[in-house]
mmCIF file of C-alpha atoms in Angstrom:
data_model
loop_
_atom_site.group_PDB
_atom_site.id
_atom_site.type_symbol
_atom_site.label_atom_id
_atom_site.label_comp_id
_atom_site.label_asym_id
_atom_site.label_seq_id
_atom_site.Cartn_x
_atom_site.Cartn_y
_atom_site.Cartn_z
ATOM 1 C CA MET A 229 -19.163 10.018 6.263
ATOM 2 C CA ILE A 230 -18.327 7.637 8.937
ATOM 3 C CA VAL A 231 -17.494 4.116 7.420
ATOM 4 C CA VAL A 232 -16.577 0.905 8.974
ATOM 5 C CA GLY A 233 -14.196 -1.338 7.169
ATOM 6 C CA LEU A 234 -14.324 -5.045 7.950
ATOM 7 C CA LEU A 235 -12.237 -7.978 6.723
ATOM 8 C CA SER A 236 -10.544 -11.197 7.618
ATOM 9 C CA GLY A 237 -7.350 -11.951 5.685
ATOM 10 C CA THR A 238 -5.830 -15.042 4.390
ATOM 11 C CA SER A 239 -4.112 -15.729 7.758
ATOM 12 C CA MET A 240 -7.485 -16.147 9.214
ATOM 13 C CA ASP A 241 -6.282 -14.773 12.518
ATOM 14 C CA GLY A 242 -9.193 -12.522 13.246
ATOM 15 C CA LEU A 243 -11.511 -9.858 12.111
ATOM 16 C CA ASP A 244 -9.929 -6.528 11.420
ATOM 17 C CA VAL A 245 -12.239 -3.547 11.939
ATOM 18 C CA ALA A 246 -11.501 0.156 11.301
ATOM 19 C CA VAL A 247 -13.634 3.185 11.550
ATOM 20 C CA ALA A 248 -12.655 6.190 9.401
ATOM 21 C CA ASP A 249 -14.149 9.634 8.626
ATOM 22 C CA ILE A 250 -13.976 9.796 4.796
ATOM 23 C CA GLN A 251 -14.650 12.953 2.793
ATOM 24 C CA ILE A 252 -14.561 13.084 -0.970
ATOM 25 C CA THR A 253 -14.313 16.575 -2.490
ATOM 26 C CA GLU A 254 -12.923 18.016 -5.662
ATOM 27 C CA GLY A 255 -10.778 14.918 -6.530
ATOM 28 C CA THR A 256 -9.368 14.262 -3.104
ATOM 29 C CA VAL A 257 -10.237 11.748 -0.554
ATOM 30 C CA ALA A 258 -9.483 12.905 3.026
ATOM 31 C CA LEU A 259 -9.440 9.768 5.356
ATOM 32 C CA THR A 260 -9.205 10.302 9.132
ATOM 33 C CA PRO A 261 -8.523 7.090 11.004
ATOM 34 C CA LEU A 262 -10.672 7.092 14.066
ATOM 35 C CA ALA A 263 -10.169 3.565 15.581
ATOM 36 C CA ALA A 264 -9.159 0.157 14.725
ATOM 37 C CA THR A 265 -8.979 -3.313 16.298
ATOM 38 C CA THR A 266 -8.689 -6.985 15.631
ATOM 39 C CA THR A 267 -10.989 -9.490 17.241
ATOM 40 C CA ALA A 268 -9.616 -12.999 17.181
ATOM 41 C CA TRP A 269 -11.797 -15.770 15.849
ATOM 42 C CA PRO A 270 -13.083 -18.175 18.519
ATOM 43 C CA THR A 271 -10.950 -21.166 18.193
ATOM 44 C CA HIS A 272 -13.608 -23.489 17.025
ATOM 45 C CA LEU A 273 -14.743 -21.208 14.284
ATOM 46 C CA ARG A 274 -11.175 -20.625 13.051
ATOM 47 C CA ASP A 275 -10.656 -24.363 12.885
ATOM 48 C CA ARG A 276 -13.787 -24.801 10.943
ATOM 49 C CA LEU A 277 -12.673 -22.083 8.415
ATOM 50 C CA LEU A 278 -9.420 -23.696 7.966
ATOM 51 C CA GLY A 279 -11.030 -27.053 7.647
ATOM 52 C CA VAL A 280 -12.756 -25.954 4.377
ATOM 53 C CA LEU A 281 -9.694 -24.845 2.595
ATOM 54 C CA PRO A 282 -8.046 -26.907 -0.170
ATOM 55 C CA PRO A 283 -7.242 -29.699 -0.445
ATOM 56 C CA ALA A 284 -9.874 -30.437 2.054
ATOM 57 C CA THR A 285 -13.533 -31.318 0.913
ATOM 58 C CA THR A 286 -16.470 -29.878 2.700
ATOM 59 C CA THR A 287 -20.321 -29.836 2.181
ATOM 60 C CA VAL A 288 -22.790 -27.221 1.174
ATOM 61 C CA GLU A 289 -24.240 -27.506 4.799
ATOM 62 C CA GLU A 290 -20.895 -26.472 6.170
ATOM 63 C CA LEU A 291 -20.430 -23.659 3.843
ATOM 64 C CA CYS A 292 -23.925 -22.336 4.538
ATOM 65 C CA ALA A 293 -23.352 -22.548 8.398
ATOM 66 C CA LEU A 294 -19.937 -20.712 8.019
ATOM 67 C CA ASP A 295 -21.549 -18.055 5.872
ATOM 68 C CA THR A 296 -24.014 -17.414 8.682
ATOM 69 C CA LEU A 297 -21.521 -17.628 11.638
ATOM 70 C CA VAL A 298 -18.887 -15.430 9.901
ATOM 71 C CA GLY A 299 -21.606 -12.837 8.997
ATOM 72 C CA GLN A 300 -22.792 -12.821 12.645
ATOM 73 C CA ALA A 301 -19.390 -12.384 13.918
ATOM 74 C CA ALA A 302 -18.766 -9.519 11.645
ATOM 75 C CA ALA A 303 -21.976 -7.797 12.642
ATOM 76 C CA GLU A 304 -20.924 -8.023 16.229
ATOM 77 C CA ALA A 305 -17.507 -6.732 15.499
ATOM 78 C CA ALA A 306 -18.772 -3.645 13.575
ATOM 79 C CA GLU A 307 -21.445 -2.870 16.221
ATOM 80 C CA SER A 308 -18.884 -3.047 19.048
ATOM 81 C CA ALA A 309 -16.422 -0.812 17.244
ATOM 82 C CA LEU A 310 -19.093 1.845 16.730
ATOM 83 C CA ALA A 311 -20.290 1.539 20.281
ATOM 84 C CA GLU A 312 -16.818 1.786 21.687
ATOM 85 C CA LEU A 313 -16.072 4.921 19.650
ATOM 86 C CA GLY A 314 -19.445 6.436 20.658
ATOM 87 C CA THR A 315 -20.446 7.389 17.093
ATOM 88 C CA ASP A 316 -23.107 6.329 14.646
ATOM 89 C CA GLY A 317 -21.804 5.037 11.366
ATOM 90 C CA GLU A 318 -23.273 5.771 7.990
ATOM 91 C CA LEU A 319 -21.893 2.724 5.918
ATOM 92 C CA ILE A 320 -20.122 -0.638 6.387
ATOM 93 C CA CYS A 321 -17.901 -2.224 3.925
ATOM 94 C CA TRP A 322 -17.340 -5.983 4.368
ATOM 95 C CA LEU A 323 -14.659 -7.776 2.355
ATOM 96 C CA GLY A 324 -15.428 -11.108 3.628
ATOM 97 C CA GLN A 325 -13.531 -14.223 4.436
ATOM 98 C CA THR A 326 -11.869 -15.692 1.366
ATOM 99 C CA VAL A 327 -12.139 -19.383 1.288
ATOM 100 C CA PHE A 328 -11.370 -20.002 -2.307
ATOM 101 C CA HIS A 329 -9.697 -17.879 -5.002
ATOM 102 C CA TRP A 330 -10.171 -19.645 -8.453
ATOM 103 C CA VAL A 331 -7.340 -19.114 -10.806
ATOM 104 C CA ARG A 332 -6.787 -20.938 -14.013
ATOM 105 C CA GLY A 333 -3.519 -20.165 -15.824
ATOM 106 C CA ARG A 334 -3.169 -16.418 -15.809
ATOM 107 C CA HIS A 335 -6.829 -15.772 -15.499
ATOM 108 C CA ALA A 336 -9.033 -15.469 -12.229
ATOM 109 C CA GLU A 337 -12.437 -17.146 -12.814
ATOM 110 C CA GLY A 338 -14.076 -16.409 -9.448
ATOM 111 C CA SER A 339 -13.465 -15.880 -5.831
ATOM 112 C CA LEU A 340 -15.690 -17.000 -2.833
ATOM 113 C CA GLN A 341 -15.860 -14.923 0.356
ATOM 114 C CA LEU A 342 -18.072 -16.141 3.345
ATOM 115 C CA GLY A 343 -19.951 -13.834 5.765
ATOM 116 C CA GLN A 344 -23.503 -13.121 4.878
ATOM 117 C CA PRO A 345 -23.921 -9.326 4.820
ATOM 118 C CA ALA A 346 -27.590 -9.377 5.728
ATOM 119 C CA TRP A 347 -26.488 -10.073 9.328
ATOM 120 C CA ILE A 348 -24.376 -6.953 9.395
ATOM 121 C CA ALA A 349 -27.183 -4.911 8.021
ATOM 122 C CA GLU A 350 -29.741 -6.161 10.315
ATOM 123 C CA ARG A 351 -27.794 -5.837 13.374
ATOM 124 C CA THR A 352 -26.339 -2.252 12.753
ATOM 125 C CA GLY A 353 -29.152 -0.837 10.707
ATOM 126 C CA LEU A 354 -26.581 0.340 8.302
ATOM 127 C CA PRO A 355 -26.172 -0.302 4.526
ATOM 128 C CA VAL A 356 -23.454 -2.736 3.700
ATOM 129 C CA VAL A 357 -21.122 -2.897 0.597
ATOM 130 C CA SER A 358 -19.780 -6.509 0.140
ATOM 131 C CA ASP A 359 -18.537 -8.970 -2.458
ATOM 132 C CA LEU A 360 -16.031 -6.348 -3.896
ATOM 133 C CA ARG A 361 -13.810 -8.877 -5.760
ATOM 134 C CA SER A 362 -16.437 -10.357 -8.066
ATOM 135 C CA ARG A 363 -17.177 -7.354 -10.311
ATOM 136 C CA ASP A 364 -13.291 -6.894 -10.983
ATOM 137 C CA ILE A 365 -12.970 -10.461 -11.984
ATOM 138 C CA ALA A 366 -16.058 -10.281 -14.242
ATOM 139 C CA ALA A 367 -14.325 -7.342 -15.943
ATOM 140 C CA GLY A 368 -11.192 -9.390 -16.568
ATOM 141 C CA GLY A 369 -9.168 -8.494 -13.387
ATOM 142 C CA HIS A 370 -7.999 -10.884 -10.595
ATOM 143 C CA GLY A 371 -10.035 -9.145 -7.754
ATOM 144 C CA ALA A 372 -6.816 -8.932 -5.869
ATOM 145 C CA PRO A 373 -4.891 -7.215 -4.514
ATOM 146 C CA LEU A 374 -7.461 -4.471 -4.046
ATOM 147 C CA ALA A 375 -4.814 -2.438 -1.978
ATOM 148 C CA SER A 376 -3.746 -0.873 -5.367
ATOM 149 C CA THR A 377 -6.697 1.494 -4.984
ATOM 150 C CA LEU A 378 -5.501 3.048 -1.698
ATOM 151 C CA ASP A 379 -1.743 2.753 -2.670
ATOM 152 C CA ALA A 380 -2.194 4.604 -5.971
ATOM 153 C CA LEU A 381 -3.835 7.538 -4.445
ATOM 154 C CA TRP A 382 -1.585 7.606 -1.389
ATOM 155 C CA LEU A 383 1.948 7.151 -2.694
ATOM 156 C CA ALA A 384 2.072 8.680 -6.161
ATOM 157 C CA GLY A 385 5.089 10.958 -6.470
ATOM 158 C CA PRO A 386 8.260 11.599 -8.352
ATOM 159 C CA HIS A 387 9.822 8.253 -7.426
ATOM 160 C CA ARG A 388 8.671 4.602 -7.888
ATOM 161 C CA ARG A 389 7.589 3.220 -4.546
ATOM 162 C CA ALA A 390 6.179 -0.134 -3.717
ATOM 163 C CA ALA A 391 3.350 -0.508 -1.045
ATOM 164 C CA LEU A 392 3.770 -3.995 0.463
ATOM 165 C CA ASN A 393 1.239 -5.923 2.604
ATOM 166 C CA ILE A 394 2.334 -9.126 4.222
ATOM 167 C CA GLY A 395 -0.684 -11.203 5.341
ATOM 168 C CA GLY A 396 -1.139 -14.858 4.700
ATOM 169 C CA ILE A 397 -0.228 -13.944 1.110
ATOM 170 C CA ALA A 398 2.098 -11.000 0.277
ATOM 171 C CA ASN A 399 1.337 -8.382 -2.351
ATOM 172 C CA ILE A 400 2.848 -5.265 -3.744
ATOM 173 C CA THR A 401 1.509 -2.164 -5.533
ATOM 174 C CA VAL A 402 4.145 -0.235 -7.517
ATOM 175 C CA VAL A 403 3.271 3.416 -7.821
ATOM 176 C CA GLY A 404 5.150 6.065 -9.783
ATOM 177 C CA ARG A 405 4.051 9.633 -10.829
ATOM 178 C CA PRO A 406 0.368 10.584 -10.768
ATOM 179 C CA GLY A 407 -1.315 9.204 -13.880
ATOM 180 C CA GLU A 408 1.341 6.608 -14.561
ATOM 181 C CA PRO A 409 0.076 2.932 -14.826
ATOM 182 C CA VAL A 410 -0.125 1.125 -11.532
ATOM 183 C CA VAL A 411 1.320 -2.427 -11.047
ATOM 184 C CA ALA A 412 -0.229 -4.524 -8.468
ATOM 185 C CA TYR A 413 -0.093 -8.308 -7.819
ATOM 186 C CA ASP A 414 0.489 -11.046 -5.194
ATOM 187 C CA THR A 415 4.131 -11.856 -4.785
ATOM 188 C CA GLY A 416 3.660 -15.303 -3.119
ATOM 189 C CA PRO A 417 3.356 -16.491 0.446
ATOM 190 C CA GLY A 418 3.429 -14.123 3.157
ATOM 191 C CA ASN A 419 2.660 -15.911 6.449
ATOM 192 C CA CYS A 420 0.542 -18.844 5.360
ATOM 193 C CA LEU A 421 3.175 -21.446 4.992
ATOM 194 C CA LEU A 422 5.047 -20.209 8.082
ATOM 195 C CA ASP A 423 1.744 -20.395 10.047
ATOM 196 C CA ILE A 424 1.542 -24.114 9.158
ATOM 197 C CA VAL A 425 5.006 -24.830 10.541
ATOM 198 C CA ALA A 426 4.257 -22.747 13.680
ATOM 199 C CA THR A 427 1.171 -24.753 14.357
ATOM 200 C CA ARG A 428 2.910 -27.976 13.821
ATOM 201 C CA ALA A 429 5.737 -26.885 16.009
ATOM 202 C CA GLY A 430 3.188 -26.189 18.820
ATOM 203 C CA ASP A 431 1.514 -29.465 18.308
ATOM 204 C CA SER A 432 4.732 -31.334 18.498
ATOM 205 C CA ALA A 433 5.903 -29.631 21.760
ATOM 206 C CA LEU A 434 2.577 -29.779 23.435
ATOM 207 C CA GLY A 435 1.094 -32.809 22.017
ATOM 208 C CA HIS A 436 -1.958 -30.811 20.963
ATOM 209 C CA HIS A 437 -2.980 -27.435 19.688
ATOM 210 C CA PRO A 438 -4.078 -25.514 22.821
ATOM 211 C CA ALA A 439 -7.092 -23.217 22.988
ATOM 212 C CA GLY A 440 -6.003 -19.695 22.530
ATOM 213 C CA ALA A 441 -2.725 -20.612 20.842
ATOM 214 C CA PRO A 442 -1.991 -18.108 18.104
ATOM 215 C CA GLY A 443 -1.205 -20.419 15.202
ATOM 216 C CA TYR A 444 1.591 -18.180 13.998
ATOM 217 C CA ASP A 445 5.345 -17.639 14.800
ATOM 218 C CA MET A 446 4.804 -14.853 17.423
ATOM 219 C CA ASP A 447 7.803 -12.397 17.260
ATOM 220 C CA GLY A 448 9.596 -14.671 14.929
ATOM 221 C CA THR A 449 10.856 -16.886 17.846
ATOM 222 C CA LEU A 450 10.679 -20.086 15.935
ATOM 223 C CA ALA A 451 12.415 -18.846 12.752
ATOM 224 C CA ALA A 452 15.017 -17.145 14.934
ATOM 225 C CA ALA A 453 15.971 -20.448 16.413
ATOM 226 C CA GLY A 454 16.599 -22.059 12.957
ATOM 227 C CA GLN A 455 18.967 -21.968 10.019
ATOM 228 C CA VAL A 456 17.969 -21.535 6.361
ATOM 229 C CA ASP A 457 18.040 -24.963 4.464
ATOM 230 C CA VAL A 458 19.594 -24.069 1.236
ATOM 231 C CA SER A 459 18.346 -27.121 -0.686
ATOM 232 C CA LEU A 460 14.739 -26.674 0.578
ATOM 233 C CA LEU A 461 14.842 -23.029 -0.360
ATOM 234 C CA ALA A 462 15.955 -23.831 -3.811
ATOM 235 C CA ILE A 463 13.096 -26.150 -4.351
ATOM 236 C CA LEU A 464 10.600 -23.659 -3.047
ATOM 237 C CA LEU A 465 12.033 -20.737 -5.262
ATOM 238 C CA ALA A 466 11.521 -22.964 -8.313
ATOM 239 C CA GLU A 467 7.754 -22.630 -8.113
ATOM 240 C CA PRO A 468 6.668 -21.169 -11.612
ATOM 241 C CA TYR A 469 4.387 -18.607 -10.081
ATOM 242 C CA TYR A 470 7.295 -16.250 -9.171
ATOM 243 C CA ALA A 471 8.512 -16.012 -12.679
ATOM 244 C CA ALA A 472 5.174 -15.285 -14.095
ATOM 245 C CA GLU A 473 4.350 -11.644 -15.126
ATOM 246 C CA GLY A 474 1.793 -9.600 -13.418
ATOM 247 C CA PRO A 475 -1.090 -8.893 -12.969
ATOM 248 C CA LYS A 476 -1.507 -12.269 -11.112
ATOM 249 C CA SER A 477 -2.943 -13.522 -7.985
ATOM 250 C CA THR A 478 -2.662 -16.579 -5.727
ATOM 251 C CA GLY A 479 -3.729 -17.965 -2.399
ATOM 252 C CA ARG A 480 -3.907 -20.724 0.038
ATOM 253 C CA GLU A 481 -5.348 -22.910 -2.852
ATOM 254 C CA LEU A 482 -1.760 -23.268 -4.129
ATOM 255 C CA PHE A 483 0.375 -22.757 -0.919
ATOM 256 C CA THR A 484 -1.187 -25.428 1.195
ATOM 257 C CA ALA A 485 0.283 -27.766 3.784
ATOM 258 C CA GLY A 486 0.421 -30.520 1.196
ATOM 259 C CA TYR A 487 2.608 -28.034 -1.028
ATOM 260 C CA LEU A 488 5.065 -27.704 1.684
ATOM 261 C CA ASP A 489 5.200 -31.418 2.439
ATOM 262 C CA ALA A 490 5.833 -32.018 -1.244
ATOM 263 C CA ALA A 491 8.807 -29.779 -1.259
ATOM 264 C CA LEU A 492 10.163 -31.417 1.972
ATOM 265 C CA ALA A 493 9.747 -34.794 0.260
ATOM 266 C CA GLU A 494 11.573 -33.585 -2.764
ATOM 267 C CA ARG A 495 14.577 -32.390 -0.565
ATOM 268 C CA ALA A 496 17.183 -35.227 -1.129
ATOM 269 C CA SER A 497 19.220 -35.034 2.062
ATOM 270 C CA HIS A 498 18.133 -36.594 5.394
ATOM 271 C CA PRO A 499 17.258 -36.197 8.108
ATOM 272 C CA ALA A 500 14.286 -33.946 7.631
ATOM 273 C CA PRO A 501 14.888 -30.332 8.764
ATOM 274 C CA ALA A 502 13.549 -29.293 12.248
ATOM 275 C CA HIS A 503 10.533 -27.026 12.431
ATOM 276 C CA ALA A 504 12.949 -24.112 13.342
ATOM 277 C CA ASP A 505 15.029 -24.558 10.233
ATOM 278 C CA ILE A 506 11.808 -24.908 8.135
ATOM 279 C CA ALA A 507 10.519 -21.705 9.559
ATOM 280 C CA ALA A 508 13.850 -19.825 8.880
ATOM 281 C CA THR A 509 13.708 -21.042 5.406
ATOM 282 C CA LEU A 510 10.123 -19.882 4.896
ATOM 283 C CA VAL A 511 10.953 -16.408 6.146
ATOM 284 C CA ALA A 512 13.922 -16.335 3.636
ATOM 285 C CA LEU A 513 11.438 -17.452 0.817
ATOM 286 C CA THR A 514 8.943 -14.559 1.665
ATOM 287 C CA ALA A 515 11.825 -12.043 1.825
ATOM 288 C CA ARG A 516 13.520 -13.174 -1.266
ATOM 289 C CA THR A 517 10.367 -13.318 -3.428
ATOM 290 C CA ILE A 518 9.152 -9.830 -2.224
ATOM 291 C CA ALA A 519 12.557 -8.399 -2.830
ATOM 292 C CA ASP A 520 12.992 -9.966 -6.294
ATOM 293 C CA ALA A 521 9.390 -8.439 -7.319
ATOM 294 C CA CYS A 522 10.415 -5.099 -6.085
ATOM 295 C CA ALA A 523 13.759 -5.237 -7.944
ATOM 296 C CA ARG A 524 11.841 -6.097 -11.078
ATOM 297 C CA HIS A 525 9.995 -2.813 -11.050
ATOM 298 C CA GLY A 526 12.973 -0.774 -9.948
ATOM 299 C CA VAL A 527 11.479 0.728 -6.909
ATOM 300 C CA THR A 528 13.355 3.158 -4.663
ATOM 301 C CA GLU A 529 11.393 2.601 -1.327
ATOM 302 C CA VAL A 530 8.918 0.019 0.133
ATOM 303 C CA VAL A 531 6.265 0.849 2.479
ATOM 304 C CA GLY A 532 5.247 -2.206 4.482
ATOM 305 C CA ALA A 533 2.063 -3.002 6.278
ATOM 306 C CA GLY A 534 0.376 -6.215 7.511
ATOM 307 C CA GLY A 535 0.892 -8.738 10.285
ATOM 308 C CA GLY A 536 4.282 -9.738 8.787
ATOM 309 C CA MET A 537 5.667 -6.499 9.747
ATOM 310 C CA ARG A 538 5.190 -7.395 13.333
ATOM 311 C CA ASN A 539 7.562 -10.280 12.859
ATOM 312 C CA PRO A 540 11.114 -8.842 13.553
ATOM 313 C CA VAL A 541 12.876 -11.781 12.039
ATOM 314 C CA LEU A 542 10.993 -11.432 8.815
ATOM 315 C CA VAL A 543 11.388 -7.773 8.767
ATOM 316 C CA ALA A 544 15.209 -8.031 9.184
ATOM 317 C CA ALA A 545 15.280 -10.644 6.351
ATOM 318 C CA LEU A 546 13.378 -8.419 4.124
ATOM 319 C CA ARG A 547 15.623 -5.389 4.878
ATOM 320 C CA ALA A 548 18.668 -7.424 3.932
ATOM 321 C CA ALA A 549 17.035 -8.819 0.796
ATOM 322 C CA LEU A 550 15.851 -5.299 -0.348
ATOM 323 C CA ASP A 551 19.111 -3.521 0.434
ATOM 324 C CA PRO A 552 19.897 -0.775 -0.536
ATOM 325 C CA VAL A 553 16.165 -0.115 -1.050
ATOM 326 C CA PRO A 554 14.908 1.195 2.288
ATOM 327 C CA LEU A 555 11.927 -0.403 3.968
ATOM 328 C CA ARG A 556 9.582 1.808 5.877
ATOM 329 C CA SER A 557 6.473 1.240 7.951
ATOM 330 C CA SER A 558 3.123 2.509 6.925
ATOM 331 C CA ASP A 559 2.850 3.792 10.511
ATOM 332 C CA GLU A 560 5.353 6.550 9.400
ATOM 333 C CA LEU A 561 2.853 7.757 6.820
ATOM 334 C CA GLY A 562 -0.256 7.734 8.916
ATOM 335 C CA LEU A 563 -1.767 4.341 8.461
ATOM 336 C CA PRO A 564 -1.339 1.785 11.269
ATOM 337 C CA VAL A 565 0.583 -1.475 10.098
ATOM 338 C CA ASP A 566 -2.106 -3.668 11.705
ATOM 339 C CA ALA A 567 -4.999 -1.890 10.299
ATOM 340 C CA LYS A 568 -4.109 -0.507 6.848
ATOM 341 C CA GLU A 569 -6.083 -3.208 5.064
ATOM 342 C CA ALA A 570 -9.284 -2.462 7.254
ATOM 343 C CA TYR A 571 -8.843 1.333 6.272
ATOM 344 C CA LEU A 572 -8.417 0.279 2.744
ATOM 345 C CA THR A 573 -11.796 -1.564 2.985
ATOM 346 C CA ALA A 574 -13.447 1.462 4.476
ATOM 347 C CA LEU A 575 -12.070 3.579 1.539
ATOM 348 C CA LEU A 576 -13.343 1.015 -1.095
ATOM 349 C CA GLY A 577 -16.878 1.114 0.493
ATOM 350 C CA ALA A 578 -16.811 4.962 0.298
ATOM 351 C CA LEU A 579 -15.744 4.940 -3.327
ATOM 352 C CA SER A 580 -18.521 2.461 -4.245
ATOM 353 C CA TRP A 581 -21.043 4.575 -2.251
ATOM 354 C CA HIS A 582 -20.122 7.567 -4.397
ATOM 355 C CA GLY A 583 -20.084 5.845 -7.695
ATOM 356 C CA LEU A 584 -16.397 5.718 -8.238
ATOM 357 C CA PRO A 585 -14.235 2.846 -9.530
ATOM 358 C CA GLY A 586 -12.500 0.650 -6.893
ATOM 359 C CA VAL A 587 -9.500 -0.341 -8.894
ATOM 360 C CA PRO A 588 -7.016 1.828 -10.875
ATOM 361 C CA PRO A 589 -7.003 1.164 -14.698
ATOM 362 C CA GLY A 590 -5.063 -2.063 -15.347
ATOM 363 C CA ALA A 591 -3.930 -2.622 -11.680
ATOM 364 C CA THR A 592 -5.619 -6.002 -11.494
ATOM 365 C CA GLY A 593 -5.837 -6.799 -15.083
ATOM 366 C CA SER A 594 -9.334 -5.679 -15.574
ATOM 367 C CA ARG A 595 -10.387 -4.162 -18.835
ATOM 368 C CA THR A 596 -12.283 -1.307 -17.484
ATOM 369 C CA PRO A 597 -12.420 0.178 -13.937
ATOM 370 C CA ARG A 598 -15.796 -0.638 -12.447
ATOM 371 C CA VAL A 599 -17.680 0.366 -9.192
ATOM 372 C CA LEU A 600 -17.162 -2.578 -7.046
ATOM 373 C CA GLY A 601 -19.511 -4.527 -4.658
ATOM 374 C CA ARG A 602 -23.158 -5.126 -4.106
ATOM 375 C CA PHE A 603 -25.321 -3.131 -1.651
ATOM 376 C CA SER A 604 -27.424 -4.381 1.126
ATOM 377 C CA PRO A 605 -29.974 -1.850 2.545
ATOM 378 C CA GLY A 606 -29.842 -1.100 6.270
ATOM 379 C CA HIS A 607 -33.101 -0.451 8.181
ATOM 380 C CA GLY A 608 -34.131 2.222 5.715
ATOM 381 C CA PRO A 609 -34.114 2.404 1.924
ATOM 382 C CA LEU A 610 -30.940 2.934 -0.019
ATOM 383 C CA ARG A 611 -30.291 6.416 -1.087
ATOM 384 C CA LEU A 612 -27.120 6.792 -3.009
ATOM 385 C CA PRO A 613 -25.649 10.189 -3.419
ATOM 386 C CA THR A 614 -24.898 11.808 -6.864
ATOM 387 C CA PRO A 615 -21.720 10.229 -8.260
ATOM 388 C CA ALA A 616 -18.627 12.078 -7.206
ATOM 389 C CA SER A 617 -15.948 13.442 -9.526
ATOM 390 C CA PRO A 618 -12.999 11.143 -10.145
ATOM 391 C CA VAL A 619 -10.393 11.300 -7.371
ATOM 392 C CA HIS A 620 -6.750 11.553 -7.778
ATOM 393 C CA THR A 621 -5.283 12.116 -4.203
ATOM 394 C CA LEU A 622 -5.666 10.495 -0.861
ATOM 395 C CA ARG A 623 -4.741 12.628 2.213
ATOM 396 C CA ILE A 624 -4.391 11.011 5.547
ATOM 397 C CA THR A 625 -5.451 13.467 8.276
ATOM 398 C CA ALA A 626 -4.532 13.351 11.949
ATOM 399 C CA GLY A 627 -6.810 11.170 13.998
ATOM 400 C CA ALA A 628 -6.608 8.060 16.345
ATOM 401 C CA GLY A 629 -4.904 5.057 14.873
ATOM 402 C CA ALA A 630 -5.077 1.352 15.855
ATOM 403 C CA ARG A 631 -6.013 1.037 19.579
ATOM 404 C CA GLY A 632 -5.999 4.676 20.102
ATOM 405 C CA THR A 633 -2.328 5.330 19.034
ATOM 406 C CA PRO A 634 -1.677 8.758 17.494
ATOM 407 C CA CYS A 635 -1.966 8.733 13.670
ATOM 408 C CA THR A 636 0.179 11.310 11.906
ATOM 409 C CA THR A 637 -0.256 12.835 8.483
#
């Protein structure tokens, strides 16, 4: 079936869309990447989304408005992707825009994603699977990272490998031999704190945040101009989250602008570090916390994806922190770095459609694997297929990757 995967990550830099041909037969999922793209949020909408994140307060009216506007934007993105590809889809899976991930102690209590799926179903006429995190949380899991589903099927083998995604938050999935327990959790900030500093640096230099400015450290230019502030890094590394055992999850509820400012205030020496030095320190923080997590599980290889893999300064720092463990790009294994999460979303939708659990046993802490999501009918009635047999392998077949680049097996 042709499935569209849609999401907007914690970086909130745009809507990621991937279209895949997915076949499930005799325990194997064959996923052929067909097309993928990212549509930037309009500046005013991104500002409104960022404006409801903690510690900000908001109104029910604003949440309702954003739920509609995000849903309409997702509907337009899905329709455009199918039209550009010249194919009719059969299913859309929409992961939504997370605005709050509620964690108390070691337990996730809930997670809120905006983007009303009814707008997607109405515009495209296709059924939509959405709200994938809630059922896993209700079953005792963290609802994140859901990447463990794809990673466990994709990377199982004789060696322990870690699949890494660096978005606003970084997460890993540790995969060993087929059938071995899968470990998956958020390691800490990926780009979210770095985005704050990059935005502030742009504001400082230009006197305002210009329309169309990326809101992130493009090509690592800012961090490359700075030096790691050792005292600030030590303060940041003292965060208790890093020492906690998995499964665990976190988000922008913890790693806020206020969190960073508190660390800067705790730093004893003066003057305050320059924006470039803060950026360099945050790159070191992300690299160190990812590498420490990988070392904890004795992995022999790391396969990276996500926007952070497009930052050469971060990638260099990560390679140094991981050494001698090699870092590979997901591109090398058939899934585009920029689109892996969107293809994951398409896979999750296909699994739910076929009555299959969306999380490996224990990966997020859930007691029992569950079929994830809720279904919104398209223009016709819902007719779910007979549940498929459990799957144990993911095969990436040759197709078109992100923006038409070749995708290898």
